[in-house]
Short mmCIF file of C-alpha atoms and ligand atoms in Angstrom, two decimals:
data_model
loop_
_atom_site.label_atom_id
_atom_site.label_comp_id
_atom_site.label_asym_id
_atom_site.label_seq_id
_atom_site.Cartn_x
_atom_site.Cartn_y
_atom_site.Cartn_z
CA UNK A 196 41.71 -9.01 14.13
CA UNK A 197 39.72 -7.58 17.05
CA UNK A 198 36.10 -8.54 17.66
CA UNK A 199 35.00 -5.02 16.72
CA UNK A 200 36.79 -5.33 13.38
CA UNK A 201 35.09 -8.69 12.86
CA UNK A 202 31.69 -7.09 13.52
CA UNK A 203 32.49 -4.27 11.11
CA UNK A 204 33.64 -6.72 8.42
CA UNK A 205 30.55 -8.88 8.92
CA UNK A 206 28.26 -5.86 8.44
CA UNK A 207 30.21 -4.98 5.29
CA UNK A 208 29.89 -8.58 4.10
CA UNK A 209 26.15 -8.57 4.87
CA UNK A 210 26.31 -11.63 7.11
CA UNK A 211 23.63 -11.37 9.79
CA UNK A 212 24.78 -14.72 11.20
CA UNK A 213 28.36 -13.53 11.74
CA UNK A 214 27.25 -10.16 13.10
CA UNK A 215 25.16 -12.00 15.69
CA UNK A 216 28.04 -14.33 16.53
CA UNK A 217 30.64 -11.57 16.97
CA UNK A 218 28.25 -9.21 18.77
CA UNK A 219 27.64 -11.98 21.30
CA UNK A 220 31.40 -12.46 21.61
CA UNK A 221 31.93 -8.70 22.09
CA UNK A 222 29.35 -8.66 24.89
CA UNK A 223 30.95 -11.67 26.57
CA UNK A 224 34.31 -9.86 26.34
CA UNK A 225 32.71 -7.05 28.34
CA UNK A 226 32.83 -4.44 25.57
CA UNK A 227 30.61 -1.42 26.12
CA UNK A 228 27.41 -1.65 23.97
CA UNK A 229 27.98 1.93 22.71
CA UNK A 230 31.45 0.93 21.52
CA UNK A 231 30.01 -2.12 19.76
CA UNK A 232 27.45 0.17 18.15
CA UNK A 233 29.81 2.95 17.05
CA UNK A 234 33.05 1.12 16.29
CA UNK A 235 31.53 -2.11 14.98
CA UNK A 236 28.02 -1.78 13.53
CA UNK A 237 27.97 1.90 12.48
CA UNK A 238 31.57 1.72 11.26
CA UNK A 239 30.58 -1.13 8.94
CA UNK A 240 27.51 0.70 7.68
CA UNK A 241 29.52 3.87 7.06
CA UNK A 242 32.03 1.90 5.03
CA UNK A 243 29.26 0.40 2.87
CA UNK A 244 27.68 3.88 2.57
CA UNK A 245 30.90 5.33 1.17
CA UNK A 246 31.21 2.49 -1.37
CA UNK A 247 27.52 2.84 -2.33
CA UNK A 248 28.18 6.52 -3.01
CA UNK A 249 31.00 5.65 -5.39
CA UNK A 250 28.88 3.00 -7.12
CA UNK A 251 31.25 0.29 -5.92
CA UNK A 252 28.37 -1.64 -4.34
CA UNK A 253 24.67 -1.61 -5.18
CA UNK A 254 21.28 -1.74 -3.42
CA UNK A 255 21.30 -5.52 -2.72
CA UNK A 256 24.66 -5.30 -0.89
CA UNK A 257 23.46 -2.27 1.05
CA UNK A 258 20.25 -4.08 2.02
CA UNK A 259 22.21 -7.13 3.18
CA UNK A 260 24.48 -4.89 5.24
CA UNK A 261 21.46 -3.06 6.69
CA UNK A 262 19.86 -6.37 7.64
CA UNK A 263 23.07 -7.57 9.25
CA UNK A 264 23.34 -4.30 11.16
CA UNK A 265 19.75 -4.64 12.41
CA UNK A 266 20.60 -8.10 13.78
CA UNK A 267 23.41 -6.56 15.82
CA UNK A 268 21.23 -3.66 16.89
CA UNK A 269 18.52 -5.97 18.20
CA UNK A 270 21.11 -7.71 20.41
CA UNK A 271 22.59 -4.56 21.95
CA UNK A 272 19.37 -2.54 22.14
CA UNK A 273 18.17 -4.09 25.42
CA UNK A 274 21.59 -3.40 26.96
CA UNK A 275 21.53 0.25 25.95
CA UNK A 276 17.88 0.69 26.88
CA UNK A 277 18.44 -1.00 30.26
CA UNK A 278 20.46 2.02 31.32
CA UNK A 279 17.29 4.11 30.98
CA UNK A 280 15.67 5.29 34.17
CA UNK A 281 12.28 6.85 34.98
CA UNK A 282 10.29 7.98 31.93
CA UNK A 283 11.28 11.54 31.09
CA UNK A 284 8.71 12.30 28.42
CA UNK A 285 7.41 11.02 25.13
CA UNK A 286 8.56 11.37 21.54
CA UNK A 287 6.76 10.31 18.35
CA UNK A 288 9.19 9.77 15.51
CA UNK A 289 9.00 8.75 11.87
CA UNK A 290 10.72 8.98 8.49
CA UNK A 291 8.90 11.26 6.07
CA UNK A 292 6.66 10.20 3.21
CA UNK A 293 8.61 8.94 0.20
CA UNK A 294 11.60 7.92 2.30
CA UNK A 295 12.26 4.32 3.36
CA UNK A 296 15.50 4.83 5.32
CA UNK A 297 15.14 3.82 8.94
CA UNK A 298 18.52 2.77 10.32
CA UNK A 299 19.37 6.25 11.62
CA UNK A 300 15.84 6.79 12.96
CA UNK A 301 16.02 3.46 14.77
CA UNK A 302 19.30 4.51 16.36
CA UNK A 303 17.72 7.76 17.52
CA UNK A 304 14.87 5.72 19.02
CA UNK A 305 17.30 3.42 20.76
CA UNK A 306 19.20 6.32 22.31
CA UNK A 307 16.00 8.06 23.39
CA UNK A 308 14.66 4.89 24.99
CA UNK A 309 18.03 4.37 26.64
CA UNK A 310 17.80 7.89 28.06
CA UNK A 311 14.37 7.16 29.55
CA UNK A 312 11.93 8.53 26.97
CA UNK A 313 8.83 6.69 25.80
CA UNK A 314 8.98 6.49 22.00
CA UNK A 315 6.16 6.00 19.53
CA UNK A 316 7.72 4.70 16.31
CA UNK A 317 5.68 5.70 13.26
CA UNK A 318 7.96 3.80 10.88
CA UNK A 319 8.94 4.94 7.41
CA UNK A 320 7.11 6.65 4.53
CA UNK A 321 4.97 8.57 7.02
CA UNK A 322 2.57 11.13 5.52
CA UNK A 323 2.07 14.48 7.26
CA UNK A 324 -1.50 13.50 8.20
CA UNK A 325 -0.21 10.54 10.21
CA UNK A 326 2.16 12.80 12.19
CA UNK A 327 -0.79 15.09 12.94
CA UNK A 328 -2.99 12.14 13.89
CA UNK A 329 -0.44 10.85 16.40
CA UNK A 330 -0.16 14.31 17.97
CA UNK A 331 -3.94 14.32 18.41
CA UNK A 332 -4.08 10.82 19.85
CA UNK A 333 -0.96 10.60 22.01
CA UNK A 334 0.07 14.21 22.66
CA UNK A 335 3.82 13.47 22.61
CA UNK A 336 6.12 16.09 24.15
CA UNK A 337 8.21 16.14 20.97
CA UNK A 338 7.73 14.98 17.39
CA UNK A 339 10.83 13.75 15.54
CA UNK A 340 11.03 13.83 11.75
CA UNK A 341 13.77 12.05 9.84
CA UNK A 342 14.75 12.31 6.14
CA UNK A 343 17.69 10.76 4.29
CA UNK A 344 17.05 11.95 0.75
CA UNK A 345 17.46 15.46 -0.57
CA UNK A 346 14.25 14.83 -2.51
CA UNK A 347 12.27 14.26 0.71
CA UNK A 348 13.49 17.43 2.42
CA UNK A 349 10.52 19.31 0.94
CA UNK A 350 8.25 16.68 2.48
CA UNK A 351 9.97 17.33 5.81
CA UNK A 352 9.23 21.03 5.42
CA UNK A 353 5.57 20.24 4.67
CA UNK A 354 5.32 18.05 7.77
CA UNK A 355 6.92 20.64 10.08
CA UNK A 356 4.82 23.51 8.72
CA UNK A 357 1.53 21.61 8.92
CA UNK A 358 2.28 20.29 12.42
CA UNK A 359 2.83 23.87 13.57
CA UNK A 360 -0.22 25.15 11.69
CA UNK A 361 -2.33 22.43 13.30
CA UNK A 362 -1.09 23.07 16.81
CA UNK A 363 1.29 25.96 17.50
CA UNK A 364 2.55 24.26 20.65
CA UNK A 365 3.93 21.11 18.99
CA UNK A 366 7.70 20.90 19.33
CA UNK A 367 9.34 19.33 16.32
CA UNK A 368 12.93 18.19 15.88
CA UNK A 369 14.45 17.14 12.59
CA UNK A 370 17.49 15.16 11.48
CA UNK A 371 19.00 12.93 8.84
CA UNK A 372 22.06 13.05 6.59
CA UNK A 373 20.98 15.85 4.18
CA UNK A 374 19.45 18.00 6.95
CA UNK A 375 21.45 20.85 8.50
CA UNK A 376 20.88 23.17 11.41
CA UNK A 377 20.38 26.01 8.92
CA UNK A 378 17.70 24.05 7.01
CA UNK A 379 16.02 23.13 10.30
CA UNK A 380 15.83 26.83 11.21
CA UNK A 381 14.54 27.79 7.76
CA UNK A 382 11.63 25.35 7.93
CA UNK A 383 10.75 26.42 11.47
CA UNK A 384 11.73 23.25 13.34
CA UNK A 385 12.21 23.69 17.09
CA UNK A 386 15.36 21.62 17.12
CA UNK A 387 17.95 19.79 15.05
CA UNK A 388 20.31 16.92 15.84
CA UNK A 389 23.20 15.68 13.71
CA UNK A 390 23.30 12.25 15.33
CA UNK A 391 21.46 9.95 17.68
CA UNK A 392 23.28 11.03 20.82
CA UNK A 393 22.68 14.74 20.09
CA UNK A 394 19.00 13.96 19.47
CA UNK A 395 18.70 13.02 23.15
CA UNK A 396 20.24 16.38 24.17
CA UNK A 397 17.94 18.27 21.80
CA UNK A 398 14.84 16.52 23.16
CA UNK A 399 16.04 17.08 26.72
CA UNK A 400 16.45 20.79 25.97
CA UNK A 401 12.90 21.02 24.64
CA UNK A 402 11.28 19.05 27.45
CA UNK A 403 13.27 20.60 30.31
CA UNK A 404 10.85 23.42 31.20
CO1 B1M B 692 19.81 4.92 0.36
N1 B1M B 692 20.56 6.68 -0.11
N2 B1M B 692 18.62 5.03 -1.17
N3 B1M B 692 19.28 3.16 0.87
N4 B1M B 692 21.26 4.94 1.55
C1 B1M B 692 21.53 7.25 0.81
C2 B1M B 692 20.85 8.12 1.86
C3 B1M B 692 22.46 8.06 -0.18
C4 B1M B 692 23.18 9.25 0.49
C5 B1M B 692 23.47 7.10 -0.87
C6 B1M B 692 24.25 7.80 -1.95
O1 B1M B 692 23.88 7.76 -3.09
N5 B1M B 692 25.32 8.44 -1.66
C7 B1M B 692 21.43 8.47 -1.29
C8 B1M B 692 20.73 9.81 -1.07
C9 B1M B 692 21.27 10.89 -1.96
C10 B1M B 692 20.58 12.15 -1.67
O2 B1M B 692 19.41 12.26 -1.70
N6 B1M B 692 21.38 13.14 -1.37
C11 B1M B 692 20.48 7.30 -1.27
C12 B1M B 692 19.63 6.94 -2.34
C13 B1M B 692 19.78 7.78 -3.59
C14 B1M B 692 18.72 5.88 -2.27
C15 B1M B 692 17.75 5.39 -3.34
C16 B1M B 692 17.05 6.49 -4.15
C17 B1M B 692 18.59 4.43 -4.22
C18 B1M B 692 17.87 3.89 -5.43
O3 B1M B 692 16.91 3.18 -5.30
N7 B1M B 692 18.37 4.30 -6.57
C19 B1M B 692 16.74 4.55 -2.55
C20 B1M B 692 15.57 5.40 -2.00
C21 B1M B 692 14.49 4.57 -1.37
C22 B1M B 692 13.52 5.47 -0.60
O4 B1M B 692 13.78 5.80 0.52
N8 B1M B 692 12.43 5.86 -1.25
C23 B1M B 692 17.62 4.11 -1.42
C24 B1M B 692 17.45 2.89 -0.76
C25 B1M B 692 18.26 2.45 0.26
C26 B1M B 692 18.15 1.06 0.87
C27 B1M B 692 16.71 0.54 0.97
C28 B1M B 692 18.95 0.12 -0.01
C29 B1M B 692 18.89 1.26 2.24
C30 B1M B 692 17.94 1.64 3.40
C31 B1M B 692 17.71 0.51 4.38
C32 B1M B 692 17.05 0.99 5.63
O5 B1M B 692 17.19 2.13 6.08
N9 B1M B 692 16.28 0.09 6.22
C33 B1M B 692 19.76 2.47 1.93
C34 B1M B 692 20.90 2.83 2.70
C35 B1M B 692 21.28 1.88 3.83
C36 B1M B 692 21.63 4.01 2.44
C37 B1M B 692 22.99 4.44 3.03
C38 B1M B 692 24.06 3.56 2.37
C39 B1M B 692 23.15 4.34 4.52
C40 B1M B 692 22.09 5.11 5.30
C41 B1M B 692 22.26 4.72 6.75
O6 B1M B 692 21.54 3.88 7.25
N10 B1M B 692 23.31 5.27 7.39
C42 B1M B 692 23.06 5.96 2.58
C43 B1M B 692 24.47 6.43 2.28
C44 B1M B 692 25.11 7.10 3.48
O7 B1M B 692 24.46 7.66 4.33
N11 B1M B 692 26.39 7.10 3.51
C45 B1M B 692 22.02 6.04 1.53
C46 B1M B 692 23.68 4.90 8.77
C47 B1M B 692 22.83 5.71 9.74
C48 B1M B 692 23.29 5.37 11.15
O8 B1M B 692 23.06 7.09 9.49
O9 B1M B 692 20.75 7.45 8.54
O10 B1M B 692 22.47 9.34 8.51
P1 B1M B 692 21.88 8.14 9.17
O11 B1M B 692 21.37 8.57 10.63
C49 B1M B 692 22.15 9.31 11.55
C50 B1M B 692 21.97 10.84 11.42
O12 B1M B 692 21.62 11.26 10.13
C51 B1M B 692 20.99 11.16 12.49
O13 B1M B 692 21.24 10.22 13.50
C52 B1M B 692 21.58 8.96 12.92
C53 B1M B 692 22.50 8.21 13.82
O14 B1M B 692 23.62 8.96 14.18
N12 B1M B 692 19.54 11.13 12.23
C54 B1M B 692 18.70 11.88 13.00
C55 B1M B 692 18.80 10.43 11.36
N13 B1M B 692 17.51 10.70 11.52
C56 B1M B 692 17.42 11.57 12.54
C57 B1M B 692 16.31 12.16 13.14
C58 B1M B 692 16.52 13.06 14.19
C59 B1M B 692 17.81 13.34 14.63
C60 B1M B 692 18.92 12.75 14.05
O15 B1M B 692 15.52 13.68 14.83
C61 B1M B 692 14.22 13.39 14.48
#
């Protein structure tokens, strides 16, 4: 079994200890951090996600897998971020109110930091007022809003609309599993990204001029 398969299996098994061990091995083998991320950590999380969907595993298993994945992420993050050069701009990002999912958001943050952006992480369960407050205080170039539940998509709409009503110049990008480009357009977001790597391109497009 390859080291990447071992990482994937360890995420699936929810073993933070083994994920750490095999991630260290993968790095010492000279594997690219993005490969470790995509083919090891994310692959494991996707597998658990599919089983969760079919009710073959439950919340505790998913939480264990998420924790194991975070352990791996914290090891490779500095390596991915190290590639980042001069600061290109700033992004404030959070998961909307009512939504506790943060793995995808944290990946977006990691990629943005790796690409040279300063990121203000607002965390999860972020009310619209907090997004507005951070715009007032830090004046980020872009605000990122993440949602993973269909039930929090209306909250995303509220956040985007109020951010724009508060300050017409605020550029807002949205993303998360239930969000589509069409939905992003309908709620008036300035940009949409399907994954963490595309989020960097979307932010770059909005901050280019
Ligand atoms: Co939850 N959960 N969950 N969950 N969970 C989903 C999302 C679900 C699809 C599972 C399912 O039933 N099939 C389902 C939502 C169904 C729906 O609404 N359509 C669901 C549910 C129902 C729930 C609960 C309600 C379960 C319950 O309690 N009965 C509950 C809700 C809690 C709450 O938020 N209020 C809940 C809880 C949890 C855990 C706490 C156990 C855990 C979260 C741990 C954590 O995040 N710290 C969890 C997890 C892990 C999942 C799944 C299994 C995995 C999500 C994930 O991390 N994916 C998920 C099933 C699945 O997606 N297959 C599921 C990996 C991650 C890398 O992908 O987050 O999509 P993702 O991020 C991607 C892109 O979407 C994009 O880039 C990322 C990287 O490429 N992206 C952006 C994300 N944000 C972006 C922002 C951007 C741009 C791109 O710009 C700003």
